[in-house]
Tab-separated table of C-alpha atoms in Angstrom:
chain	number	residue	atom	x	y	z
A	1	UNK	CA	65.052	106.746	91.049
A	2	UNK	CA	64.325	109.509	88.538
A	3	UNK	CA	60.704	109.921	89.481
A	4	UNK	CA	61.459	109.664	93.194
A	5	UNK	CA	64.210	112.262	92.793
A	6	UNK	CA	61.719	114.553	91.052
A	7	UNK	CA	59.123	114.100	93.777
A	8	UNK	CA	61.500	114.554	96.723
A	9	UNK	CA	63.073	117.673	95.208
A	10	UNK	CA	59.730	119.301	94.425
A	11	UNK	CA	58.329	118.234	97.808
A	12	UNK	CA	61.318	119.712	99.640
A	13	UNK	CA	61.074	123.021	97.779
A	14	UNK	CA	57.296	123.136	98.278
A	15	UNK	CA	57.638	122.191	101.946
A	16	UNK	CA	60.138	124.950	102.583
A	17	UNK	CA	57.871	127.417	100.796
A	18	UNK	CA	55.022	126.335	103.094
A	19	UNK	CA	56.907	126.775	106.376
A	20	UNK	CA	59.820	129.187	105.831
A	21	UNK	CA	57.735	132.268	106.538
A	22	UNK	CA	55.987	130.777	109.569
A	23	UNK	CA	57.010	131.795	113.114
A	24	UNK	CA	57.298	128.147	114.274
A	25	UNK	CA	60.043	127.554	111.710
A	26	UNK	CA	62.305	129.818	113.762
A	27	UNK	CA	60.857	129.366	117.254
A	28	UNK	CA	59.714	125.806	117.996
A	29	UNK	CA	57.630	126.935	120.950
A	30	UNK	CA	55.328	128.572	118.387
A	31	UNK	CA	54.404	125.043	117.234
A	32	UNK	CA	52.118	124.730	120.253
A	33	UNK	CA	50.920	128.316	120.558
A	34	UNK	CA	47.114	128.256	120.712
A	35	UNK	CA	46.949	124.454	120.506
A	36	UNK	CA	44.620	122.636	119.990
A	37	UNK	CA	42.777	125.392	118.144
A	38	UNK	CA	45.096	126.302	115.273
A	39	UNK	CA	44.131	127.382	111.782
A	40	UNK	CA	45.253	125.421	108.732
A	41	UNK	CA	46.255	127.069	105.448
A	42	UNK	CA	45.414	125.560	102.024
A	43	UNK	CA	49.145	125.137	101.357
A	44	UNK	CA	49.456	122.981	104.485
A	45	UNK	CA	46.454	120.913	103.418
A	46	UNK	CA	47.906	120.104	99.999
A	47	UNK	CA	51.360	119.471	101.421
A	48	UNK	CA	49.851	116.871	103.724
A	49	UNK	CA	47.686	115.224	101.078
A	50	UNK	CA	50.505	114.926	98.543
A	51	UNK	CA	52.989	113.524	101.069
A	52	UNK	CA	50.444	111.038	102.427
A	53	UNK	CA	49.535	109.872	98.911
A	54	UNK	CA	53.201	109.419	98.023
A	55	UNK	CA	53.977	107.202	101.022
A	56	UNK	CA	50.888	105.107	100.344
A	57	UNK	CA	52.187	104.581	96.815
A	58	UNK	CA	55.601	103.512	98.179
A	59	UNK	CA	53.950	101.033	100.533
A	60	UNK	CA	52.066	99.403	97.651
A	61	UNK	CA	54.960	99.460	95.178
A	62	UNK	CA	57.599	98.021	97.545
A	63	UNK	CA	56.062	94.552	97.116
A	64	UNK	CA	57.072	94.560	93.425
A	65	UNK	CA	60.483	96.148	94.005
A	66	UNK	CA	63.787	94.331	94.566
A	67	UNK	CA	63.785	92.883	98.067
A	68	UNK	CA	66.838	94.057	99.999
A	69	UNK	CA	68.196	93.448	103.488
A	70	UNK	CA	66.148	96.325	104.890
A	71	UNK	CA	62.863	95.214	103.281
A	72	UNK	CA	61.158	94.800	106.660
A	73	UNK	CA	62.584	98.095	107.886
A	74	UNK	CA	61.241	99.815	104.761
A	75	UNK	CA	57.774	98.400	105.443
A	76	UNK	CA	57.953	99.580	109.063
A	77	UNK	CA	59.181	103.014	107.922
A	78	UNK	CA	56.366	103.505	105.399
A	79	UNK	CA	53.691	102.306	107.848
A	80	UNK	CA	55.096	104.472	110.653
A	81	UNK	CA	55.248	107.486	108.338
A	82	UNK	CA	51.658	106.997	107.169
A	83	UNK	CA	50.473	106.627	110.773
A	84	UNK	CA	52.410	109.731	111.849
A	85	UNK	CA	51.095	111.866	108.987
A	86	UNK	CA	47.518	110.647	109.493
A	87	UNK	CA	47.572	110.969	113.277
A	88	UNK	CA	49.201	114.416	113.224
A	89	UNK	CA	46.418	115.456	110.857
A	90	UNK	CA	43.621	114.213	113.123
A	91	UNK	CA	45.281	115.515	116.316
A	92	UNK	CA	45.976	118.887	114.658
A	93	UNK	CA	49.746	118.453	114.984
A	94	UNK	CA	49.928	120.186	111.609
A	95	UNK	CA	52.779	122.539	112.449
A	96	UNK	CA	55.012	119.789	113.830
A	97	UNK	CA	54.062	117.549	110.901
A	98	UNK	CA	55.140	120.047	108.256
A	99	UNK	CA	58.516	120.487	109.961
A	100	UNK	CA	59.088	116.725	110.134
A	101	UNK	CA	58.131	116.120	106.488
A	102	UNK	CA	60.336	118.926	105.174
A	103	UNK	CA	63.225	117.650	107.277
A	104	UNK	CA	62.938	114.184	105.751
A	105	UNK	CA	62.695	115.464	102.187
A	106	UNK	CA	65.896	117.496	102.616
A	107	UNK	CA	68.147	114.471	102.097
A	108	UNK	CA	66.051	111.983	100.109
A	109	UNK	CA	66.448	113.722	96.749
A	110	UNK	CA	70.248	113.599	97.157
A	111	UNK	CA	70.132	109.824	97.603
A	112	UNK	CA	68.015	109.319	94.489
A	113	UNK	CA	70.337	111.626	92.547
A	114	UNK	CA	73.347	109.545	93.627
A	115	UNK	CA	71.524	106.382	92.525
A	116	UNK	CA	70.867	107.827	89.066
A	117	UNK	CA	74.539	108.681	88.524
A	118	UNK	CA	75.484	105.259	89.900
A	119	UNK	CA	73.262	103.490	87.369
A	120	UNK	CA	74.641	105.735	84.619
A	121	UNK	CA	78.200	104.723	85.527
A	122	UNK	CA	79.314	108.194	86.622
A	123	UNK	CA	81.129	106.842	89.645
A	124	UNK	CA	82.961	109.972	90.821
A	125	UNK	CA	79.802	112.095	90.592
A	126	UNK	CA	77.848	109.409	92.450
A	127	UNK	CA	80.491	109.215	95.181
A	128	UNK	CA	80.588	112.977	95.704
A	129	UNK	CA	76.806	113.312	95.875
A	130	UNK	CA	76.577	110.347	98.229
A	131	UNK	CA	79.052	111.938	100.644
A	132	UNK	CA	76.936	115.114	100.649
A	133	UNK	CA	73.824	112.983	101.187
A	134	UNK	CA	75.458	111.144	104.106
A	135	UNK	CA	76.367	114.441	105.777
A	136	UNK	CA	72.880	115.913	105.302
A	137	UNK	CA	71.219	112.674	106.471
A	138	UNK	CA	73.270	112.499	109.661
A	139	UNK	CA	72.758	116.188	110.481
A	140	UNK	CA	69.007	116.177	109.838
A	141	UNK	CA	68.043	112.699	111.093
A	142	UNK	CA	70.497	112.170	113.958
A	143	UNK	CA	70.928	115.751	115.208
A	144	UNK	CA	68.097	118.106	114.224
A	145	UNK	CA	65.261	115.571	114.454
A	146	UNK	CA	66.011	114.131	117.929
A	147	UNK	CA	67.497	117.228	119.598
A	148	UNK	CA	65.221	119.888	118.124
A	149	UNK	CA	62.021	118.403	116.699
A	150	UNK	CA	61.539	115.515	119.153
A	151	UNK	CA	62.525	117.796	122.026
A	152	UNK	CA	59.769	120.107	120.810
A	153	UNK	CA	57.148	117.323	120.672
A	154	UNK	CA	58.155	115.686	123.984
A	155	UNK	CA	58.772	118.606	126.371
A	156	UNK	CA	57.064	121.761	125.088
A	157	UNK	CA	53.475	120.420	125.046
A	158	UNK	CA	53.689	119.546	128.753
A	159	UNK	CA	54.024	123.239	129.565
A	160	UNK	CA	50.598	123.878	128.035
A	161	UNK	CA	48.384	120.859	128.770
A	162	UNK	CA	48.523	117.471	130.538
A	163	UNK	CA	49.812	114.495	128.565
A	164	UNK	CA	47.083	112.433	126.865
A	165	UNK	CA	47.011	109.275	124.754
A	166	UNK	CA	47.771	111.115	121.517
A	167	UNK	CA	50.856	112.698	123.067
A	168	UNK	CA	52.295	109.299	124.033
A	169	UNK	CA	51.300	107.629	120.771
A	170	UNK	CA	52.783	110.328	118.544
A	171	UNK	CA	56.094	110.371	120.385
A	172	UNK	CA	56.258	106.565	120.453
A	173	UNK	CA	55.959	106.534	116.654
A	174	UNK	CA	58.654	109.197	116.484
A	175	UNK	CA	60.940	106.905	118.494
A	176	UNK	CA	60.231	104.066	116.045
A	177	UNK	CA	61.117	106.354	113.159
A	178	UNK	CA	64.282	107.532	114.893
A	179	UNK	CA	65.356	103.924	115.500
A	180	UNK	CA	65.116	103.257	111.778
A	181	UNK	CA	67.191	106.372	111.094
A	182	UNK	CA	69.955	105.032	113.343
A	183	UNK	CA	69.892	101.692	111.497
A	184	UNK	CA	70.120	103.373	108.092
A	185	UNK	CA	72.804	105.770	109.302
A	186	UNK	CA	74.929	102.731	110.140
A	187	UNK	CA	74.542	101.392	106.584
A	188	UNK	CA	75.183	104.823	105.073
A	189	UNK	CA	78.385	105.316	107.066
A	190	UNK	CA	79.640	101.891	105.939
A	191	UNK	CA	79.013	102.823	102.311
A	192	UNK	CA	80.565	106.264	102.733
A	193	UNK	CA	83.744	104.680	104.088
A	194	UNK	CA	83.981	102.544	100.969
A	195	UNK	CA	83.444	105.568	98.748
A	196	UNK	CA	86.205	107.480	100.499
A	197	UNK	CA	88.652	104.553	100.280
A	198	UNK	CA	87.892	104.103	96.573
A	199	UNK	CA	86.426	100.611	96.806
A	200	UNK	CA	83.787	99.415	94.311
A	201	UNK	CA	80.547	99.920	96.194
A	202	UNK	CA	77.428	97.816	96.085
A	203	UNK	CA	74.261	98.725	97.892
A	204	UNK	CA	74.771	97.658	101.522
A	205	UNK	CA	71.119	96.588	101.561
A	206	UNK	CA	71.576	94.048	98.749
A	207	UNK	CA	72.042	90.370	99.455
A	208	UNK	CA	74.256	88.453	97.040
A	209	UNK	CA	71.641	85.716	96.707
A	210	UNK	CA	69.017	88.295	95.781
A	211	UNK	CA	70.838	89.236	92.557
A	212	UNK	CA	71.115	87.300	89.335
A	213	UNK	CA	74.152	88.718	87.539
A	214	UNK	CA	75.904	86.921	84.722
A	215	UNK	CA	79.661	86.317	84.757
A	216	UNK	CA	80.016	88.838	81.956
A	217	UNK	CA	78.232	91.507	83.986
A	218	UNK	CA	80.383	90.773	87.044
A	219	UNK	CA	83.542	90.994	84.955
A	220	UNK	CA	82.351	94.268	83.429
A	221	UNK	CA	81.720	95.665	86.884
A	222	UNK	CA	85.278	94.828	87.933
A	223	UNK	CA	87.289	95.704	84.844
A	224	UNK	CA	85.131	97.758	82.489
A	225	UNK	CA	83.773	98.755	80.083
A	226	UNK	CA	84.308	102.438	80.703
A	227	UNK	CA	81.669	105.129	80.527
A	228	UNK	CA	82.716	108.769	80.737
A	229	UNK	CA	86.109	107.557	81.905
A	230	UNK	CA	84.744	105.525	84.835
A	231	UNK	CA	83.875	101.823	85.241
A	232	UNK	CA	80.224	100.993	84.747
A	233	UNK	CA	78.883	99.852	88.105
A	234	UNK	CA	76.855	96.698	88.130
A	235	UNK	CA	73.497	97.665	89.592
A	236	UNK	CA	71.078	95.627	87.526
A	237	UNK	CA	69.705	93.692	90.476
A	238	UNK	CA	66.940	91.295	89.574
A	239	UNK	CA	64.789	89.041	91.677
A	240	UNK	CA	65.505	85.331	91.579
A	241	UNK	CA	62.666	82.879	91.098
């Protein structure tokens, strides 16, 4: 969680630095101005290469991570993301790609931060950060992405050139990605409700049979010990043989 938090935070700051001064950040019709002949800046090149490398690393490392309920969805998400980044690179959808990547990074570092405080036993801090994360996730993934970004990729190009295979393929992959966002938003809202009501929260993605906690650890999670005045949450999930 610590290294992912570091990456997502740096990637979000770097992504904003890459696009905040660009005209298509403020006017989405500028995304397609001059397409398909659009210049690419070195900052955009490195932003793409670093993001693509990171998601390849996640795809390889997920096999050795704890398998949760959304394991298959995570695989689909990583594959879809890699395909989208790669295809947008080859089709010169660079401007749309930078917007989409920055939008995703805007909430991911908050989730990893909440996880770190959860593992440290700082329950109140974790809860507060998670609520902020849930709000940012819903706004960016369920509002801005479908109603601004996907509207830009679906409707605006048709004003400039006829639809071709790449147009359909790119937007189909965007629909796949958006479907996963809806699934995760459902899990996030369930967890947020538990945070607000003060219930002890476990990761909604975790199956009971996929953990191997001792009775002592379970008792500690329910009744103590205390760390910084809050119960230590039991998050030491381990794979079973």
